[in-house]
Short mmCIF file of C-alpha atoms in Angstrom, two decimals:
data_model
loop_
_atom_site.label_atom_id
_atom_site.label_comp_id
_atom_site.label_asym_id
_atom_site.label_seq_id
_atom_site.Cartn_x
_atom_site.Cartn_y
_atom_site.Cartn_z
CA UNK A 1 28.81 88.89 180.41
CA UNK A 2 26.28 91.15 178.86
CA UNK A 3 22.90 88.70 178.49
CA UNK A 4 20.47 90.40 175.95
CA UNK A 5 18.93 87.50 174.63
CA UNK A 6 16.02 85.08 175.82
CA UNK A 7 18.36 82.25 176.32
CA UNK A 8 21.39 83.19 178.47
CA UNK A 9 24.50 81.88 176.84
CA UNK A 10 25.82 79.99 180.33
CA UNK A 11 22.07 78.30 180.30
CA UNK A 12 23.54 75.69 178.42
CA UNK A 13 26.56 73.47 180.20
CA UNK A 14 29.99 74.55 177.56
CA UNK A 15 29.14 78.03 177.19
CA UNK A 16 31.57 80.61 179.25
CA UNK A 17 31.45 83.94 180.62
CA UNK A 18 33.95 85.56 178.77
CA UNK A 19 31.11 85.53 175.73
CA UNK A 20 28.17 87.31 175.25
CA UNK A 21 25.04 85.77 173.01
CA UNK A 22 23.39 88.72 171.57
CA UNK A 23 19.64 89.56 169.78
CA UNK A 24 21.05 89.87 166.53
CA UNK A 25 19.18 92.93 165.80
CA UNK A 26 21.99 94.68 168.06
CA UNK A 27 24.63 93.51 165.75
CA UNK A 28 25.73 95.69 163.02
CA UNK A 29 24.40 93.77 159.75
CA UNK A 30 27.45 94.14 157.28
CA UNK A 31 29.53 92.34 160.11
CA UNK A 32 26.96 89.76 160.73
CA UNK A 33 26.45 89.29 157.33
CA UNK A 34 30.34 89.20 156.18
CA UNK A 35 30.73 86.35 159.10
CA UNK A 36 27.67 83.98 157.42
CA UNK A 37 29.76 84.81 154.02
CA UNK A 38 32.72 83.66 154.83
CA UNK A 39 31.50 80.78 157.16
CA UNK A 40 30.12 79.58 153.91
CA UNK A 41 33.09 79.39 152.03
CA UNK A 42 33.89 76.32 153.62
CA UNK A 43 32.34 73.31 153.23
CA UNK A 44 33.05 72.30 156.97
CA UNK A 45 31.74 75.59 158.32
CA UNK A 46 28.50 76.39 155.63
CA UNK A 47 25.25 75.23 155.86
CA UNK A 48 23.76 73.46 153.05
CA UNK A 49 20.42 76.13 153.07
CA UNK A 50 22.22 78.67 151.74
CA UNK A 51 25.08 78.48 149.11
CA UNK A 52 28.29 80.11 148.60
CA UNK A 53 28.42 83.06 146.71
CA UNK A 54 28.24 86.74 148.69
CA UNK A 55 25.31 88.16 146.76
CA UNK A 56 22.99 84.57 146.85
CA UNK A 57 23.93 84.07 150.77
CA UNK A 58 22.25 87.92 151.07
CA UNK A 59 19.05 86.93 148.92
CA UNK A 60 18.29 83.59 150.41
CA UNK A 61 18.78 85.25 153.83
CA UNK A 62 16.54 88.03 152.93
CA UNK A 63 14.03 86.03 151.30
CA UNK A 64 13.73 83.84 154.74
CA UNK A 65 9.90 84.05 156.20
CA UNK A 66 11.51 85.96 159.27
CA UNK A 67 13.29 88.39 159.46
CA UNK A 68 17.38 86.76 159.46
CA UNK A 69 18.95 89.73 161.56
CA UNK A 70 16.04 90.08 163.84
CA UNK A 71 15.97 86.32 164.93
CA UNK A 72 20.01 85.86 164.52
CA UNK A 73 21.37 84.95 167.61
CA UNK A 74 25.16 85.63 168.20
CA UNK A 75 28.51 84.85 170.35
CA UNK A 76 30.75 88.15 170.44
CA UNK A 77 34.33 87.73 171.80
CA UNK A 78 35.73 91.32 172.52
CA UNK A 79 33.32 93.05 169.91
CA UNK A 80 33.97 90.55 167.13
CA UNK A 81 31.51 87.57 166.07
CA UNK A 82 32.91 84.40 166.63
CA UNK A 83 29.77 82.02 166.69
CA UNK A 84 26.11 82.92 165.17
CA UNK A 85 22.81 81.23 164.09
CA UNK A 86 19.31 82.08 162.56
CA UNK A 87 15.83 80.56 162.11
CA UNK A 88 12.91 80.36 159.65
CA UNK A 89 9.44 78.43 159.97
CA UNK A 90 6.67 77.34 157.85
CA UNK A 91 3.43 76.76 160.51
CA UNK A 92 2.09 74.45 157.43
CA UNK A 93 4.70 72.03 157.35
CA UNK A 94 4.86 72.49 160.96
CA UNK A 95 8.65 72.80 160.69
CA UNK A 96 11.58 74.99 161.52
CA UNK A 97 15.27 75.16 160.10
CA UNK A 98 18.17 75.95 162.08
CA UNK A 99 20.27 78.20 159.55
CA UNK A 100 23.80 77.67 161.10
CA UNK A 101 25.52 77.31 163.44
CA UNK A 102 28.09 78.87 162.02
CA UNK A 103 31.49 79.39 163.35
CA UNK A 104 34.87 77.64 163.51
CA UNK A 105 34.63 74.24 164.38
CA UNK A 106 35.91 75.03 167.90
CA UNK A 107 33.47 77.64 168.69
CA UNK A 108 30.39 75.69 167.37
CA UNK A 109 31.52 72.64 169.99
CA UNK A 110 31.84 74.67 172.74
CA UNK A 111 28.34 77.44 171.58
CA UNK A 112 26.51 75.40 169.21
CA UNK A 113 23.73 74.00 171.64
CA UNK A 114 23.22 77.59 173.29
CA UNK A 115 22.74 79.27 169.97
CA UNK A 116 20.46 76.13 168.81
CA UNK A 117 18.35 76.33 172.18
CA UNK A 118 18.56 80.33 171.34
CA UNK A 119 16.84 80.29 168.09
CA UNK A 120 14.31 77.27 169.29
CA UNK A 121 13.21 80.09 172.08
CA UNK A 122 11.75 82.15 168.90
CA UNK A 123 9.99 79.52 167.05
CA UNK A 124 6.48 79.55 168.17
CA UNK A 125 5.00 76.75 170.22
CA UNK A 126 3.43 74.13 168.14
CA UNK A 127 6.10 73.88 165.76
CA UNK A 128 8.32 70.76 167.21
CA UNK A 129 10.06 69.44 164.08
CA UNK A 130 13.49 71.37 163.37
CA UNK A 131 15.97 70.66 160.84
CA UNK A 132 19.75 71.66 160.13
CA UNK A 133 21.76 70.82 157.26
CA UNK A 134 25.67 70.66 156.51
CA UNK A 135 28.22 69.45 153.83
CA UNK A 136 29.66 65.77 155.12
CA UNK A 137 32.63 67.82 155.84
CA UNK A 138 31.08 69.72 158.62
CA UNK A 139 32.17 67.46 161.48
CA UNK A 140 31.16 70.08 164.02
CA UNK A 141 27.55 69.98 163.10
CA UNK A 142 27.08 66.63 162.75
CA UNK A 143 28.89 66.07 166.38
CA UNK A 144 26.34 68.82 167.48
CA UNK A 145 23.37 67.59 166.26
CA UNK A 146 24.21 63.69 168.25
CA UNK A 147 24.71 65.56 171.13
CA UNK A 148 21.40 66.88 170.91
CA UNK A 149 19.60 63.73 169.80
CA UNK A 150 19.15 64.57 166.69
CA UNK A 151 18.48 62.15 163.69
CA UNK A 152 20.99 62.12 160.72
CA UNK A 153 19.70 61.85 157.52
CA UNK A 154 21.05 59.64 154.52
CA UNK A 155 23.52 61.62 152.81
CA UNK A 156 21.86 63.81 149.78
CA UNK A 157 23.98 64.77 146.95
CA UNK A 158 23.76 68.12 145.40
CA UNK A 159 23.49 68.06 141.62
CA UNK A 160 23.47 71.06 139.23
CA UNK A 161 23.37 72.03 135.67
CA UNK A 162 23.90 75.01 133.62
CA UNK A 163 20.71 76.04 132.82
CA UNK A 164 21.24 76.58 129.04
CA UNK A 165 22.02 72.53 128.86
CA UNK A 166 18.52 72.15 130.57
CA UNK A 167 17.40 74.22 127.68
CA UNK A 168 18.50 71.51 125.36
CA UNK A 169 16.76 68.50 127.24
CA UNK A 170 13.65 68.75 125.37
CA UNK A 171 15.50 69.09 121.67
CA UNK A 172 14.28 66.23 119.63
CA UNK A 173 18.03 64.64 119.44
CA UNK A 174 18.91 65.27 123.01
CA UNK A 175 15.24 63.87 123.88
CA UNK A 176 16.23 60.44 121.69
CA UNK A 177 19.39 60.19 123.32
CA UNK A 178 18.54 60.81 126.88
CA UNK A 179 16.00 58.45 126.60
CA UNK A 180 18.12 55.60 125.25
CA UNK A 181 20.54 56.26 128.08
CA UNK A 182 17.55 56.53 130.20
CA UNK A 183 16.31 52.62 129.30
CA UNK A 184 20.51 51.67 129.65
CA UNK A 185 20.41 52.33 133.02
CA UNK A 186 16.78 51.44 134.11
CA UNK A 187 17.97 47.59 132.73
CA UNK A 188 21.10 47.51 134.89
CA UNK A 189 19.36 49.02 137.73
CA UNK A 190 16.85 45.78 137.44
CA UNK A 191 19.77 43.41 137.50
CA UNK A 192 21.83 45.23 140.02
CA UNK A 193 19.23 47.84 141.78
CA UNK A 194 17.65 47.09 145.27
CA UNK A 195 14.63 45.42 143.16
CA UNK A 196 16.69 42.96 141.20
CA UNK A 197 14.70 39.93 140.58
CA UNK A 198 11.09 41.64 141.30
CA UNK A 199 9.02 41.21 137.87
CA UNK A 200 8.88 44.53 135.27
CA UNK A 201 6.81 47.21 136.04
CA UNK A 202 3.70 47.61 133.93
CA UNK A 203 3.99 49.84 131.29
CA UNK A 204 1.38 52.91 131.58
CA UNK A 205 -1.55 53.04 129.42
CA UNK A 206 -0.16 55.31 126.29
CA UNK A 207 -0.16 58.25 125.60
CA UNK A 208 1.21 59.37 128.56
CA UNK A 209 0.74 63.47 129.38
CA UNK A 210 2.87 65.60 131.49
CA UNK A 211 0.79 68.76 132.16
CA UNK A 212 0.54 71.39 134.96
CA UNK A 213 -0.59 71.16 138.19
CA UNK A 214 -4.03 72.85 139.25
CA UNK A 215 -5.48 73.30 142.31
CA UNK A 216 -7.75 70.09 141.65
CA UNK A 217 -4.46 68.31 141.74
CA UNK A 218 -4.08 68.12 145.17
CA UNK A 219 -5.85 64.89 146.55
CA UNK A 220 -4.38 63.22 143.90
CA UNK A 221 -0.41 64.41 144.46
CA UNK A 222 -1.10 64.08 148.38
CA UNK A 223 -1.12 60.14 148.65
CA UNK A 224 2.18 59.86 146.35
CA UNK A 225 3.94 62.88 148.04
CA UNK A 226 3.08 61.71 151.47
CA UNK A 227 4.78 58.22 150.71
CA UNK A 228 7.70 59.43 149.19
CA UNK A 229 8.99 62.26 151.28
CA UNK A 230 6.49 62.00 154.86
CA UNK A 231 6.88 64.67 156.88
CA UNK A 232 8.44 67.14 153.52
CA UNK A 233 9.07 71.28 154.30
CA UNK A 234 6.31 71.41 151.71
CA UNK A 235 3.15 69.88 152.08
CA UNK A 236 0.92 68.63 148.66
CA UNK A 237 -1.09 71.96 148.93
CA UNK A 238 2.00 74.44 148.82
CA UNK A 239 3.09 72.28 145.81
CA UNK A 240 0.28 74.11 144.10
CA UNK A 241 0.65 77.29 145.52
CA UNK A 242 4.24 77.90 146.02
CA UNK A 243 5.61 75.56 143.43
CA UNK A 244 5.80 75.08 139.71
CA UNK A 245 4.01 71.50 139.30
CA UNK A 246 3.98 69.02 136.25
CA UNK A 247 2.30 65.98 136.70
CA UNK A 248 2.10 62.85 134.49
CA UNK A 249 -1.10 60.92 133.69
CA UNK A 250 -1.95 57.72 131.89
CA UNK A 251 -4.47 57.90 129.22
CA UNK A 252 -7.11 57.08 131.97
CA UNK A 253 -6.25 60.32 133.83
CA UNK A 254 -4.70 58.45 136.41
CA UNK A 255 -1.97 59.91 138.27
CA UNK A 256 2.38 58.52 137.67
CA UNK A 257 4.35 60.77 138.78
CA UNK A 258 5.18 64.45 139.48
CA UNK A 259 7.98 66.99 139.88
CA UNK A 260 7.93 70.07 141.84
CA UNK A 261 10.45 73.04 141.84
CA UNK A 262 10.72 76.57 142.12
CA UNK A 263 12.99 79.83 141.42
CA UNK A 264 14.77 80.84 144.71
CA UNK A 265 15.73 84.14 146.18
CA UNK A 266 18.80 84.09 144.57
CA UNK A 267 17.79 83.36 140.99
CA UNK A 268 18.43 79.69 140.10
CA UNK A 269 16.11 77.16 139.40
CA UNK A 270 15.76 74.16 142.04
CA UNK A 271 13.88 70.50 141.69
CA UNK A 272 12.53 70.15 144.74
CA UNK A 273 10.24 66.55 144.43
CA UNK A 274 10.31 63.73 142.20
CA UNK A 275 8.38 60.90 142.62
CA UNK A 276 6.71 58.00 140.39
CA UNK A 277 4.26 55.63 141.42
CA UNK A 278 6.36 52.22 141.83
CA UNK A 279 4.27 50.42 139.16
CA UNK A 280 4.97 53.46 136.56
CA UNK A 281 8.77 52.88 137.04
CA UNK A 282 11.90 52.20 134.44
CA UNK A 283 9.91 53.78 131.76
CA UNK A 284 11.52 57.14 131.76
CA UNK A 285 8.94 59.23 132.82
CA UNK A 286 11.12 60.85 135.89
CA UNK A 287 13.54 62.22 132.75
CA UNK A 288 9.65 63.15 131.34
CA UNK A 289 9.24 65.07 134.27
CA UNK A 290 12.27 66.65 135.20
CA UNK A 291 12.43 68.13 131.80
CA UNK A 292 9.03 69.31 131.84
CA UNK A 293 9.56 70.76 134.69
CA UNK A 294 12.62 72.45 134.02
CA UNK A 295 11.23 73.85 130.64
CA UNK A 296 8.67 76.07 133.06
CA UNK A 297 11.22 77.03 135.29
CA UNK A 298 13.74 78.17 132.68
CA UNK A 299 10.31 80.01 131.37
CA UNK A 300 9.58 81.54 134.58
CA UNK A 301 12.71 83.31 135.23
CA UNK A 302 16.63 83.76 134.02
CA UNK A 303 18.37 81.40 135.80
CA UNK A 304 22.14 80.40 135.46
CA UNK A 305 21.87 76.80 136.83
CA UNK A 306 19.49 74.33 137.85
CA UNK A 307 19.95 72.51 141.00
CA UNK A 308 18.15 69.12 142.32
CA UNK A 309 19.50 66.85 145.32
CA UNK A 310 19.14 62.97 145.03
CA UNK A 311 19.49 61.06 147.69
CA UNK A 312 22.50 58.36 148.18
CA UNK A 313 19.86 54.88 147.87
CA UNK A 314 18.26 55.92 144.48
CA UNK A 315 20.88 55.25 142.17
CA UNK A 316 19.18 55.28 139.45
CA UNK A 317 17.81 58.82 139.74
CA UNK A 318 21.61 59.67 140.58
CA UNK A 319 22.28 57.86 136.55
CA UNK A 320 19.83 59.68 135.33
CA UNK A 321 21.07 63.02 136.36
CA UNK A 322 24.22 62.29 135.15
CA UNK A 323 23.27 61.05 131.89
CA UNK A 324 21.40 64.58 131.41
CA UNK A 325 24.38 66.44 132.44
CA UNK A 326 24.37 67.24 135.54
CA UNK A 327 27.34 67.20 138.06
CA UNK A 328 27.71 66.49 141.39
CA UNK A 329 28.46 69.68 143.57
CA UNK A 330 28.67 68.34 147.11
CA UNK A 331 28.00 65.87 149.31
CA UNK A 332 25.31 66.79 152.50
CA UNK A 333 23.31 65.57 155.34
CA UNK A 334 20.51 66.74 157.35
CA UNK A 335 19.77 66.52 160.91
CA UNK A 336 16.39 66.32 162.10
CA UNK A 337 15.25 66.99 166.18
CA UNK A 338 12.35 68.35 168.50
CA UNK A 339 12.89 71.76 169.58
CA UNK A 340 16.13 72.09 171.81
CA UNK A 341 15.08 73.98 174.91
CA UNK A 342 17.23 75.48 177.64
CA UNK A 343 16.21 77.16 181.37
CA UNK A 344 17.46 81.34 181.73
CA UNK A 345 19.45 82.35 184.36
CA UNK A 346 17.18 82.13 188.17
#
């Protein structure tokens, strides 16, 4: 065995001899590159960070805060890539993500926690909160990631949209309809939703704005962000600064609800966050916001689609997607763990 990395491939019990784990940055790109391409062809071998098609896989990976070849880490079986993962961090959020492992369902079972303690090696120290994501179909990584003690997520689905019927959310028509449809399912979801029984929300003060998001913002998107999505990879602050932000706000100026999203690497428009206060609820200002928010992004850029995830529980955020168009385009999970750490070679 050739060991060129930090983290010897046998320093983890079910890697062999007859592999080598490699620094990526001795690995010849275009095959490294063709392997993550293909890998993500298939829902039980991709990784839900990056998406299918050859020329978006190369953007997101190139848009990564580090450098994807120079932290990919590697398992070569007679010159030929069999096994591989990659890192990125965010010192702000505190929080890595494991891009990968990638491989054949085989090979990540028997490499998977060598390449995961690999890539943990190269995160700096401080940052203890790592996360991988799969399709439900990737058995491998979800087997992985309970071997490692890892915490599964709720199952998130993925929801797009061509972008040009996002362009047609805030027509006056579609606006009438959508919002009809909108106060259809906000009634069932009272009589059938996990807050059947509990008495109507309050209806906001009128007129109800949805404006941008300033730097001023930020105390007052913290609290609500905080609650809803904890320990998020984006904190309230890179809302404003990395994010296109609407907000809505009662005629009092106080704060209901905002929505966050931005144009990736590979051109298309994602939601990111949603939230509304609880008391601000059934009153359709997440459609409010969502379409605001996808007006600026569609403004910002030329993207083909528009992609959110919802999670499973909020079903009526899942209703309201549909009922604007969208479709479900997969099914995923995350995996959440402290940093997976592994002794070299005495």
């Amino acid at each position: 065995m050739v060991e060129r990395n930090p983290v010897a491939a046998d320093a983890v019990e079910g890697s062999t001899v007859e592999d080598s784990t490699v620094e990526g940055s001795t690995v010849e790109r275009s095959a490294a590159l063709a392997f993550i391409i293909a890998c993500q062809q298939d829902p039980a071998t991709g990784t839900a960070f990056l998406g299918e098609d050859a020329a978006g896989i190369e953007a997101e990976l190139e848009g990564l805060d580090q450098p994807w070849l120079r932290g990919l880490k590697v398992v070569e079986q007679d010159g030929t890539v069999i096994a591989a993962c990659t890192v990125d961090w965010d010192p702000e959020p505190s929080m890595a993500w494991v891009h990968g492992p990638w491989g054949a369902p085989e090979q990540v079972t028997r490499h998977g926690a060598s390449l995961v303690a690999a890539v943990c090696h190269a995160v700096p120290a401080g940052i203890e909160r790592f996360e991988m994501c799969g399709h439900v179909a990737n058995g491998s990584m979800a087997a992985l990631a309970s071997d490692l003690g890892w915490t599964a997520t709720e199952v998130n689905y993925a929801m797009v949209v061509p972008a040009r019927t996002a362009a047609r959310w805030a027509e006056p028509a579609a606006t009438a309809e959508q919002a009809k449809q909108t106060e259809q399912t906000e009634q069932a979801d009272q009589l059938t939703g996990p807050d059947a029984g509990a008495a109507p929300p309050v209806r906001p003060r009128e007129p109800v704005r949805i404006r941008p998001a300033g730097p001023a913002d930020v105390g007052l998107l913290e609290p609500l962000h905080t609650a809803e999505f904890g320990e998020a990879y984006a904190t309230a602050g890179q809302l404003l600064s990395r994010h296109h932000t609407v907000i809505a706000e009662d005629a009092s100026g106080t704060l209901l609800g905002y929505a966050a999203g931005t144009l990736q690497d590979d051109g298309q428009a994602y939601v990111d966050f949603t939230a509304v206060v609880p008391e601000a609820r059934r009153h359709g200002l997440g459609r409010r916001l969502v379409t605001g928010l996808a007006e600026r992004l569609l403004a910002a850029g030329n993207p083909e689609m528009l992609h959110l995830t919802v999670r499973e529980s909020r079903a009526a955020a899942h209703a309201l997607y549909l009922s604007l168009g969208m479709r479900e385009d997969a099914a995923l999970r995350g995996y959440r763990g402290p940093r997976v750490t592994a002794q070299p070679p005495g």
